[in-house]
Short mmCIF file of C-alpha atoms in Angstrom, two decimals:
data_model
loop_
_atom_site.label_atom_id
_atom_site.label_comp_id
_atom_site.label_asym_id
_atom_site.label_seq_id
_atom_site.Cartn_x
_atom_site.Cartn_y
_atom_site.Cartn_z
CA UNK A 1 -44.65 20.21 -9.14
CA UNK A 2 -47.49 22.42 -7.47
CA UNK A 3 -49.62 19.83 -5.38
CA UNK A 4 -49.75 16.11 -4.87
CA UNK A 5 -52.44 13.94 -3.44
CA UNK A 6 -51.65 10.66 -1.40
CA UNK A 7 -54.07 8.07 -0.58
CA UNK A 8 -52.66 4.64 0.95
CA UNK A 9 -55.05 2.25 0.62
CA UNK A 10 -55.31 -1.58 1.85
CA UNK A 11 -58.10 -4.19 1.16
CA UNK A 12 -59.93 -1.95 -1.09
CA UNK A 13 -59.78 0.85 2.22
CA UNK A 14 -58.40 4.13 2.76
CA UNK A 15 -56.08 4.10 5.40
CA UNK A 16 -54.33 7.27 5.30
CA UNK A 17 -54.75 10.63 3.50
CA UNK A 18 -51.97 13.28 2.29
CA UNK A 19 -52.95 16.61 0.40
CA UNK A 20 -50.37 19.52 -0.32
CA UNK A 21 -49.77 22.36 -2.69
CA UNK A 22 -46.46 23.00 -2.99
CA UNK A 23 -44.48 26.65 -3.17
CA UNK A 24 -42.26 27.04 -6.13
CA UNK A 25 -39.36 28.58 -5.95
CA UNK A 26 -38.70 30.78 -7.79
CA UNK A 27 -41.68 32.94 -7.88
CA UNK A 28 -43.80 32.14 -11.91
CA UNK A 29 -44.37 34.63 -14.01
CA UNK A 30 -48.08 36.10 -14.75
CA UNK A 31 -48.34 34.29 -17.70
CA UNK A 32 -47.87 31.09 -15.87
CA UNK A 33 -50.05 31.91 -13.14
CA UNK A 34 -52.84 32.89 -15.79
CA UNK A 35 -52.22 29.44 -17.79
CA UNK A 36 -52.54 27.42 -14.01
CA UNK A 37 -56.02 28.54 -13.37
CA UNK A 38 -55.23 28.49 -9.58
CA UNK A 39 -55.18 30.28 -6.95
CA UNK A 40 -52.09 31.74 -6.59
CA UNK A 41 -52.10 32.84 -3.11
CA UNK A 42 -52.71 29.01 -2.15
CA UNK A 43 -49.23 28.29 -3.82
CA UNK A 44 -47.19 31.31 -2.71
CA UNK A 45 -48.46 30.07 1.18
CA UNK A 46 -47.73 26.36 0.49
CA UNK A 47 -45.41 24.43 2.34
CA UNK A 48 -42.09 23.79 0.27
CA UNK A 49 -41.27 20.43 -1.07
CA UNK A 50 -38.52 20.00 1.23
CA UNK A 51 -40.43 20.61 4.41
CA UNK A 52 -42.93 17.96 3.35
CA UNK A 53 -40.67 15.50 1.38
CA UNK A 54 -39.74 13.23 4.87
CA UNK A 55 -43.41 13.07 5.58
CA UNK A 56 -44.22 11.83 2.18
CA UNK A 57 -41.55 9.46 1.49
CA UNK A 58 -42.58 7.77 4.73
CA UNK A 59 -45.97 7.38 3.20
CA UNK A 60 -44.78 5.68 0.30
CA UNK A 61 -41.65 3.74 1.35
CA UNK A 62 -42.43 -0.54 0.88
CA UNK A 63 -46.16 0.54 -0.86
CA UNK A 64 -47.01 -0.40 -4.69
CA UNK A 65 -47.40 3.39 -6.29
CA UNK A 66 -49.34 3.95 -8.68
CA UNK A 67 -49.18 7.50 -10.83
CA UNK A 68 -52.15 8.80 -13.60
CA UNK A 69 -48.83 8.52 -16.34
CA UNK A 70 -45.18 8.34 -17.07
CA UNK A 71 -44.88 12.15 -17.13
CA UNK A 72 -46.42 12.82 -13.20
CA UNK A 73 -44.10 9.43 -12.38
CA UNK A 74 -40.94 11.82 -14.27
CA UNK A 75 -42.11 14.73 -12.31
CA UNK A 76 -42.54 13.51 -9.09
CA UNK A 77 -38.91 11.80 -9.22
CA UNK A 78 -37.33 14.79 -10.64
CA UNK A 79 -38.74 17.02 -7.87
CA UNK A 80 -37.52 14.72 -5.30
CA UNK A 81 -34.12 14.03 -7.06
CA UNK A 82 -33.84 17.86 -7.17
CA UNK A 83 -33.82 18.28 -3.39
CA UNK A 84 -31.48 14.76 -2.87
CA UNK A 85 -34.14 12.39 -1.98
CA UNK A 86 -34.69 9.14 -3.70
CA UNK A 87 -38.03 8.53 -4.68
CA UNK A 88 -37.83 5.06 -6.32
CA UNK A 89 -39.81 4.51 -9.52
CA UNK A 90 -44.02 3.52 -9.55
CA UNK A 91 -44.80 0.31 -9.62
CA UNK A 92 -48.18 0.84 -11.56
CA UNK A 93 -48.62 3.67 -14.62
CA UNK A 94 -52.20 3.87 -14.63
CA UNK A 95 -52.20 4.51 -18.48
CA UNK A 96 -50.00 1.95 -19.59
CA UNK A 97 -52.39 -0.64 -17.79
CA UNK A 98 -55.51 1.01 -19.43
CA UNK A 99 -53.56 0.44 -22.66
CA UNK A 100 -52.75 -3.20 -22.03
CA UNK A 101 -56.27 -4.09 -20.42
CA UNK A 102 -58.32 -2.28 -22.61
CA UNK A 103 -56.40 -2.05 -26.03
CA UNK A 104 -58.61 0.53 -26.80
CA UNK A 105 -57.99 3.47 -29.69
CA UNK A 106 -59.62 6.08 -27.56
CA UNK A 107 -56.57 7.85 -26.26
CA UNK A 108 -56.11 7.84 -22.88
CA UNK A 109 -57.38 10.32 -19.85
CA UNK A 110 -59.34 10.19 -16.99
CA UNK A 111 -62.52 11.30 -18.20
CA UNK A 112 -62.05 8.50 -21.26
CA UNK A 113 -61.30 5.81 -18.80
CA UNK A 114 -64.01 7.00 -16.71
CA UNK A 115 -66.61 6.90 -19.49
CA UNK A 116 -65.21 3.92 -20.78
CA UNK A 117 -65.45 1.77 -17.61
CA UNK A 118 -68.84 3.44 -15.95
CA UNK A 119 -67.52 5.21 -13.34
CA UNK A 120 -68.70 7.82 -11.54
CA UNK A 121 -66.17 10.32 -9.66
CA UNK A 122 -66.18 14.29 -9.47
CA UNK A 123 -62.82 15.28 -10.43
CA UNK A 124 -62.93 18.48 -8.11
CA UNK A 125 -59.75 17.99 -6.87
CA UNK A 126 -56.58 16.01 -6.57
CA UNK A 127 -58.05 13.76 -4.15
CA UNK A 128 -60.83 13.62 -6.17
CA UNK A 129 -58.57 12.68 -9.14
CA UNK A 130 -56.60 10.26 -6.79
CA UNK A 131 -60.37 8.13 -6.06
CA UNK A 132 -60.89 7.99 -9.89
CA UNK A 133 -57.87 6.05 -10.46
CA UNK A 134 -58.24 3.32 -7.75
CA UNK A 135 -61.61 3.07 -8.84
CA UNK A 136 -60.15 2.84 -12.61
CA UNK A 137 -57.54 0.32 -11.27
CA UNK A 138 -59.31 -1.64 -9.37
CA UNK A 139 -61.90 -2.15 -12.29
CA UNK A 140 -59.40 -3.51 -14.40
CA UNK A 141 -58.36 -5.81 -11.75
CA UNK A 142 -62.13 -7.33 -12.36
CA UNK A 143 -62.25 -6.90 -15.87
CA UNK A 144 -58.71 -8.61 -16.70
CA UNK A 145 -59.58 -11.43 -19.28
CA UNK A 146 -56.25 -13.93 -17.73
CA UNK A 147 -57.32 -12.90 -14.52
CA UNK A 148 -53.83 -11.79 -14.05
CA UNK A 149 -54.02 -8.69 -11.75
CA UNK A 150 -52.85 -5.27 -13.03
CA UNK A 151 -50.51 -6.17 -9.75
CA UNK A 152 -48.14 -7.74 -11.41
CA UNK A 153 -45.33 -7.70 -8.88
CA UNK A 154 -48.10 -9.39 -5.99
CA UNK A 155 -48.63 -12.74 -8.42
CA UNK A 156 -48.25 -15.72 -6.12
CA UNK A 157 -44.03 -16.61 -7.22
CA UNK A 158 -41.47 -16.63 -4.01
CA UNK A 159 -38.73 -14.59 -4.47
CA UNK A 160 -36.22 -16.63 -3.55
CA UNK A 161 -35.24 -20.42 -2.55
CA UNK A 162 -35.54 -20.44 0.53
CA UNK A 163 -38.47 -22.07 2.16
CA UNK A 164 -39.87 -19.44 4.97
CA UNK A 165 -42.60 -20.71 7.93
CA UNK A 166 -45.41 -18.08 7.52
CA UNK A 167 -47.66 -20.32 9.98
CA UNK A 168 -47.10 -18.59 12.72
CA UNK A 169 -47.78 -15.18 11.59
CA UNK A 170 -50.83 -13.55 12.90
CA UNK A 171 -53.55 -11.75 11.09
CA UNK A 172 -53.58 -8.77 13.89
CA UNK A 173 -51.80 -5.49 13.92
CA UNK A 174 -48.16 -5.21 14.99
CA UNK A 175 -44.63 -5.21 14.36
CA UNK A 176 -42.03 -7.90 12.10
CA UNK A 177 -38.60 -8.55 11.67
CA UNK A 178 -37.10 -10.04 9.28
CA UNK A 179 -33.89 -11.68 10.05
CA UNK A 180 -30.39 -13.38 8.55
CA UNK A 181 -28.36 -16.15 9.40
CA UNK A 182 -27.02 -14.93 12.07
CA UNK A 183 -30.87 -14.18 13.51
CA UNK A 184 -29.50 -10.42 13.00
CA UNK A 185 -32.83 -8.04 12.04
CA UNK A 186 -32.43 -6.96 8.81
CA UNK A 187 -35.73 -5.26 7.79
CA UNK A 188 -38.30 -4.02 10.27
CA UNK A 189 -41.97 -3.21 9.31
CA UNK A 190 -45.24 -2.79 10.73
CA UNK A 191 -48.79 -3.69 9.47
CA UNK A 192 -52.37 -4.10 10.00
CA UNK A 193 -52.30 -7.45 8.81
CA UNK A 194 -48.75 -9.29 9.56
CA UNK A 195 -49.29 -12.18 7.99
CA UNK A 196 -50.72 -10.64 4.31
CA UNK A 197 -48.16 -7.93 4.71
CA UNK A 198 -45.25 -10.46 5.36
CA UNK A 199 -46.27 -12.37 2.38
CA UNK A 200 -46.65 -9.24 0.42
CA UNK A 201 -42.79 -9.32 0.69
CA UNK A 202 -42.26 -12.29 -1.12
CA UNK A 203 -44.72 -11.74 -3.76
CA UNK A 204 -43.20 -8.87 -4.75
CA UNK A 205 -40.23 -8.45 -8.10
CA UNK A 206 -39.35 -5.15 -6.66
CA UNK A 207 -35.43 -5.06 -6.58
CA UNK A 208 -35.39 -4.33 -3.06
CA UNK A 209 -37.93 -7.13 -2.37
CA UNK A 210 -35.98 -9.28 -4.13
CA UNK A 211 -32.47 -9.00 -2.13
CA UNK A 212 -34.20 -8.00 1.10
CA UNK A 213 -35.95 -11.88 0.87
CA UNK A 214 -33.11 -13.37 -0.56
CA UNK A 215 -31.00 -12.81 3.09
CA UNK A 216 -33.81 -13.36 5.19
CA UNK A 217 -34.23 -16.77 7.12
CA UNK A 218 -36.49 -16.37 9.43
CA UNK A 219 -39.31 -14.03 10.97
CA UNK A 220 -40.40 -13.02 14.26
CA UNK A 221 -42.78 -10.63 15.28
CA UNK A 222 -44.81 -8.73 18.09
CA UNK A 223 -48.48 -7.99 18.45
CA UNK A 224 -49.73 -4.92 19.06
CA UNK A 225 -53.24 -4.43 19.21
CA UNK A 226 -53.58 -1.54 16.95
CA UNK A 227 -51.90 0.04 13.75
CA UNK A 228 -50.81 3.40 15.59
CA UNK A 229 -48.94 1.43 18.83
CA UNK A 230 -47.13 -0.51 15.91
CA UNK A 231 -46.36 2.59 14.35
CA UNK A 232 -44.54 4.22 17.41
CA UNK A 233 -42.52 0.40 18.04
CA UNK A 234 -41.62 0.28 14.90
CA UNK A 235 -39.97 3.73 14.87
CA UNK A 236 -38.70 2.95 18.27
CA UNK A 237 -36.94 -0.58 16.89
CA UNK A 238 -35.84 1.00 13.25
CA UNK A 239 -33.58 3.63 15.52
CA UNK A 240 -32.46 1.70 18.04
CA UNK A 241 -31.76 -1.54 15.68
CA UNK A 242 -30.90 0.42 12.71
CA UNK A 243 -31.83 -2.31 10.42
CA UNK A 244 -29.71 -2.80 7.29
CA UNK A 245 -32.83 -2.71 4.66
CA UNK A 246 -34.33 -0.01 6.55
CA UNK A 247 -33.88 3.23 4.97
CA UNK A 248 -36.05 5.91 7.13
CA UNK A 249 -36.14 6.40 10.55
CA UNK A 250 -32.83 5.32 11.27
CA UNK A 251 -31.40 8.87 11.88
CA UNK A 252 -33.36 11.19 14.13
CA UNK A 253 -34.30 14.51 12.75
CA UNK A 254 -33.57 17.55 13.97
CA UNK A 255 -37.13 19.22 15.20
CA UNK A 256 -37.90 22.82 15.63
CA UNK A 257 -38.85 23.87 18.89
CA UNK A 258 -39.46 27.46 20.50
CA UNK A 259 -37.04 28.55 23.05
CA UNK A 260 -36.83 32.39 24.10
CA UNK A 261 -33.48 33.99 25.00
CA UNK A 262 -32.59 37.85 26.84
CA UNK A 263 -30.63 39.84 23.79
CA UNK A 264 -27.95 42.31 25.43
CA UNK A 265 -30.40 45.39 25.08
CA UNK A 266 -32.79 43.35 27.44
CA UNK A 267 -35.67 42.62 25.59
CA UNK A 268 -36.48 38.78 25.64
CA UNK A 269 -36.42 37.57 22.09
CA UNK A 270 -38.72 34.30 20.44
CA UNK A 271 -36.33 32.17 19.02
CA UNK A 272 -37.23 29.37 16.82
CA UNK A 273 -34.55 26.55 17.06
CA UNK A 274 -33.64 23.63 14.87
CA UNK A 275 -30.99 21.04 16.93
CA UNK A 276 -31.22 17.73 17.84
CA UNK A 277 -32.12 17.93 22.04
CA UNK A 278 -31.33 14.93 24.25
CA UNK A 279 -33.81 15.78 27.10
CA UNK A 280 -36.80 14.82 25.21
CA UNK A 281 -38.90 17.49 27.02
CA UNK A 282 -39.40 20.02 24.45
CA UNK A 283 -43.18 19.43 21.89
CA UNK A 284 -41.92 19.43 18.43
CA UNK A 285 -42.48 20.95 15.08
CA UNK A 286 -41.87 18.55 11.98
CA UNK A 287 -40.75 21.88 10.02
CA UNK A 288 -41.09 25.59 10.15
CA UNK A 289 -43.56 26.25 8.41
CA UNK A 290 -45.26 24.80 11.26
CA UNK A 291 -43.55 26.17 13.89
CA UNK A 292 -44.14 29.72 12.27
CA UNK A 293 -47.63 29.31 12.48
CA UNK A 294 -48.07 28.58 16.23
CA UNK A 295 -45.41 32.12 16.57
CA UNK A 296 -47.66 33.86 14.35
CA UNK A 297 -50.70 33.00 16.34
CA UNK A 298 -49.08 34.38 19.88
CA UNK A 299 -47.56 37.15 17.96
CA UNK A 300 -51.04 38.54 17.28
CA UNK A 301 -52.42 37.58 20.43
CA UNK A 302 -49.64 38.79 23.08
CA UNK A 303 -49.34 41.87 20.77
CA UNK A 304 -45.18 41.12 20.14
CA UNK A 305 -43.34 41.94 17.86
CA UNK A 306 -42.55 39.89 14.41
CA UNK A 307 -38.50 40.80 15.05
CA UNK A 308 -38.55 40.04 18.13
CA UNK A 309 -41.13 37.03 17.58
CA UNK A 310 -38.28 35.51 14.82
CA UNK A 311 -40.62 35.89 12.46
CA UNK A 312 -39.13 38.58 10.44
CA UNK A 313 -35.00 38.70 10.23
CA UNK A 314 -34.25 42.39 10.23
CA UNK A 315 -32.12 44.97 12.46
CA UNK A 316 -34.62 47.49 11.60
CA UNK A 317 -38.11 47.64 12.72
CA UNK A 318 -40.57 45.03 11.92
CA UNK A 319 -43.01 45.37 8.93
CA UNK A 320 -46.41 44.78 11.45
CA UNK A 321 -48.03 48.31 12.14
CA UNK A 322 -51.26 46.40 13.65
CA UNK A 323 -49.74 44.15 16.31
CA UNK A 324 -46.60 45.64 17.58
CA UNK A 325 -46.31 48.27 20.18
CA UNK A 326 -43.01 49.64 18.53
CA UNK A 327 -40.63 47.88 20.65
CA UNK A 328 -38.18 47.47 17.46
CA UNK A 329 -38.50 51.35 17.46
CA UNK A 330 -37.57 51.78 20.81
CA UNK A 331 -41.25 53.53 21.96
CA UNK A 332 -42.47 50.13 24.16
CA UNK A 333 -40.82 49.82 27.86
CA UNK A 334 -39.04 46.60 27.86
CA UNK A 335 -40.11 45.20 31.04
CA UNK A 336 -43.48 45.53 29.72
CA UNK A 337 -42.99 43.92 26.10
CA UNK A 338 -40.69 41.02 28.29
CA UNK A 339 -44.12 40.27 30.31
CA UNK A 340 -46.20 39.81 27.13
CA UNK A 341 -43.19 37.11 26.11
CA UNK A 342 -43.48 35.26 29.30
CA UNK A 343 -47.50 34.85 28.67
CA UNK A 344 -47.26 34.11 25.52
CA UNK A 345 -44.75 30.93 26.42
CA UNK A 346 -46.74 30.48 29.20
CA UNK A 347 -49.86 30.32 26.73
CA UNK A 348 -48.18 27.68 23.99
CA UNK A 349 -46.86 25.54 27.12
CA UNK A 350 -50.81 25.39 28.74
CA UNK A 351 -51.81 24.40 25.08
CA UNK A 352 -49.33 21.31 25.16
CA UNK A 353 -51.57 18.53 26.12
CA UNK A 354 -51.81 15.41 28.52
CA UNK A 355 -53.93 12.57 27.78
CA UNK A 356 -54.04 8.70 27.67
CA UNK A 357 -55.09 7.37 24.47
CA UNK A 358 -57.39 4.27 24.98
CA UNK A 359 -57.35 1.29 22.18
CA UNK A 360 -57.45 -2.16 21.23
CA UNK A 361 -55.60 -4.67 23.03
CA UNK A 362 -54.04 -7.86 21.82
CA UNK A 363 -56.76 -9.81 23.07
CA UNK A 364 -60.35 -9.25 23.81
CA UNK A 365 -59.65 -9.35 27.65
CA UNK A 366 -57.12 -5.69 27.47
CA UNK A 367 -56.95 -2.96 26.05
CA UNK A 368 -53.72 -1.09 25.13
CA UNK A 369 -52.39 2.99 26.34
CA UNK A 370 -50.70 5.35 25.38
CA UNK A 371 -49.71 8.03 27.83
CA UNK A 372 -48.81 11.62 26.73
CA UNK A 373 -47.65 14.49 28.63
CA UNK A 374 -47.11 18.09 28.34
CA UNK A 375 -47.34 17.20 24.59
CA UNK A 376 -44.53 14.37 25.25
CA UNK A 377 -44.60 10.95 24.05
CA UNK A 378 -44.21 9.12 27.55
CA UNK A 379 -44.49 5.18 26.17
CA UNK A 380 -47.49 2.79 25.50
CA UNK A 381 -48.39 -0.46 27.53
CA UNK A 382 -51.37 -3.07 28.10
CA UNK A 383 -53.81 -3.37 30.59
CA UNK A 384 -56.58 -6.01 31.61
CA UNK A 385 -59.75 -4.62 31.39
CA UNK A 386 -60.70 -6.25 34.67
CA UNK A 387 -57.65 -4.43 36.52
CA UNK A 388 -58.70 -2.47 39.24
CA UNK A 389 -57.76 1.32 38.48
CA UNK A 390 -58.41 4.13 40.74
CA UNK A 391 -55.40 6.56 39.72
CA UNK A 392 -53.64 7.58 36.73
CA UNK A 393 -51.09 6.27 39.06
CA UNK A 394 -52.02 2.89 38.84
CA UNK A 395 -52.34 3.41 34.89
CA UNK A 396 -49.03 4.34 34.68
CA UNK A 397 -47.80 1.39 36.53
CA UNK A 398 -48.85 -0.23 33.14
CA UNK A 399 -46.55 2.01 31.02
CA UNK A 400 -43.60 0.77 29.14
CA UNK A 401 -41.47 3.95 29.10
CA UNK A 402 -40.19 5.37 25.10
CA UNK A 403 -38.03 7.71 23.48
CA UNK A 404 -40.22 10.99 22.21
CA UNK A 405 -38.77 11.68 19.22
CA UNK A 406 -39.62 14.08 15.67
CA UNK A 407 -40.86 10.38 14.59
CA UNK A 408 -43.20 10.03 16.93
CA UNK A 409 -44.74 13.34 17.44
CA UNK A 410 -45.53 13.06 14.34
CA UNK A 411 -47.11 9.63 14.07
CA UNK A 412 -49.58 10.83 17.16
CA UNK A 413 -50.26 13.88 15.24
CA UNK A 414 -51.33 11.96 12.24
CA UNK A 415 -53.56 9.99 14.28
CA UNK A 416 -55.61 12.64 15.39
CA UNK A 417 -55.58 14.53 12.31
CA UNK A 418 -56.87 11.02 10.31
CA UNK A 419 -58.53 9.35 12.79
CA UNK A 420 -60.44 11.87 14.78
CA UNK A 421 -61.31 9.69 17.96
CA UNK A 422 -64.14 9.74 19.83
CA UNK A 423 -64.35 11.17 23.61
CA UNK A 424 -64.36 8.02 25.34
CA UNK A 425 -60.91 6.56 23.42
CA UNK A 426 -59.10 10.19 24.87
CA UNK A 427 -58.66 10.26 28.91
CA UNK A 428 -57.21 13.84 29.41
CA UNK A 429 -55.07 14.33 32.33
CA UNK A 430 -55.00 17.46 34.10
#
């Protein structure tokens, strides 16, 4: 597998986007390369699958998937097998519903469907290619002569016996648990929608579905106000609760950080650290890959040294003629190569921000915060928008205090990379 494209989309809307190539290992010959019609570099400079593979099987845990064909579904589990992740199966193979739906003789691709159907969608790239089948899909949904949805695991059956209250569930953003007969929490999930998503549940013939339903007797739930406070309660409840039918987020991962440390010739050495650390004041990197590139970046701009810098592992001198002042060669004075470290920490800590993140409340009368700082998740609370505020003090009088944790870094990351907010929904704190 070279590259993937993810889109998760609800209601006909795209609600998160995931795009990677992916570095093979090991290296493919030249005839490969030439029979790819890539660009190679992009591949050789690609995350692996195994720094990416938490991030994506987050994405897709409790979604319907939906792959072009058997062989990317047979790929794509393979891959995933290969590095001891479970990736489940799809729940949709695009071709075998063209086949069904359409019962044409044209064999099947994209461009056939495509033509066949009407549609119009560059196939550029994989996100391109990703569009063209939920357009593709979602046609056939209209089309269907039985008006039986390609969906066939949503059709309106329970999945069990037992006679559930949905009336109470709210159509707003937040957070639900299911529970047993002993009103233990079983499953934990968030959504946009609690109520569809809830029913979604026990719509569904997905084996897991099926069981998870079959030992639930009740629901509760708790608003939030928006999807991304939901996100960072549901992470905080999946780890704390450690739900039974909960199969991510459970176990903390270990984060990178950068820490620096004086070696025994006295030169002050970059070192870039994967542990678990219980103090919660460190900003984290989901892999290193990423923490590489923020060493990189000082590396060239404090002029250090890419041994030194743990970017290169060698006792001999480092491989950067360009940046490096030859301290690995012994022809830099320490206490003048240790300064450059101390800016250069200095210059990644300055970068970590502080900021309260306005949004939507549970009601039209608040609105809800989240309050980073230094780069560290602090907590999240909810505020009347008639309170009288004069200080971040008095803000953070509001604050329900959190965990900051790999799993939520990472969800506030996302956030700003997908959503891109505007001024006025970012207070930052100085």
């Amino acid at each position: 597998m070279l590259g993937l494209a993810i889109l998760t989309i609800e209601d006909g809307t795209i609600i998160s986007e995931f795009e990677s190539f992916v570095k093979v290992v090991p290296h493919l010959s030249k005839s490969e390369r030439a029979a790819l019609n890539l660009d190679y570099s992009k591949i050789r400079s690609a995350p692996t699958l195994s720094d990416i593979a938490p991030e994506i099987i987050e994405i897709i845990e409790n979604t319907h998937t939906v792959f072009i064909d058997q062989f990317s579904c047979s790929i794509f589990k393979k891959a995933f097998r290969e590095i001891g992740y479970p990736a489940g199966s799809a729940n949709i193979i695009l071709e075998k519903a063209y086949k069904n739906y359409l019962k044409s003789t044209t064999p099947f691709s994209l461009y056939n469907a495509m033509e066949l159907l009407k549609i119009q969608q560059p196939l550029h790239s994989l996100r391109d290619i990703c569009l063209a089948m939920e357009k593709i899909l979602d046609t056939l949904n209209t089309i269907s002569s039985d008006n039986n949805p390609v969906l066939s695991s949503m059709e309106n059956e329970r999945s069990d016996g037992n006679e559930i209250d949905f009336s109470h569930l709210p159509k707003s953003p937040g957070v639900y648990f299911f529970k047993d007969y002993n009103d233990q929490t079983i499953y934990i999930g968030k959504a946009k929608n609690i109520s569809k998503r809830v029913r979604s549940h026990f719509t569904s013939r997905l084996k897991f579905e099926l069981e998870l339903c079959r030992q639930t007797t009740s629901i509760d739930f708790e608003e939030t106000g928006s999807e991304v406070i939901a996100l960072l309660l549901e992470a905080h409840y999946i780890h704390s609760l450690k739900p039974k039918y909960n199969t991510l987020q459970k176990e903390i991962i270990d984060p990178y950080i950068i820490t620096s440390k004086m070696d025994s010739k006295g030169v002050l050495r970059i070192q870039l650290v994967q542990k678990s650390y219980s103090d919660n004041q460190n900003e984290f990197y989901y892999n290193r890959t990423s923490v590489l590139q923020k060493v990189k970046e000082v590396q060239q701009k404090f002029n250090l040294c890419n041994r030194y810098a743990g970017i290169e592992r060698t006792s001999n001198k480092c491989n950067d003629p360009i940046f490096c002042k030859g301290i690995c060669e012994g022809k830099e004075d320490k206490q003048s190569y240790n300064q450059r470290v101390h800016k250069a920490l200095d210059y990644i800590f300055a970068q970590r921000p502080s900021y309260i993140l306005k949004l939507r409340g549970r009601s039209a009368f608040e609105e809800s915060l989240v309050l980073v700082k230094n780069g560290i998740y602090q907590g999240f609370g909810f505020i009347d928008k008639e309170a009288n505020i004069n200080s971040i003090a008095d803000i953070e009088s509001f604050i329900k205090y959190y965990p900051h944790n790999y799993f939520t870094a990472r969800i506030l990351d996302q956030y700003f990379k997908n959503t891109r907010p505007s001024l006025q929904n970012v207070i930052r704190l100085t």
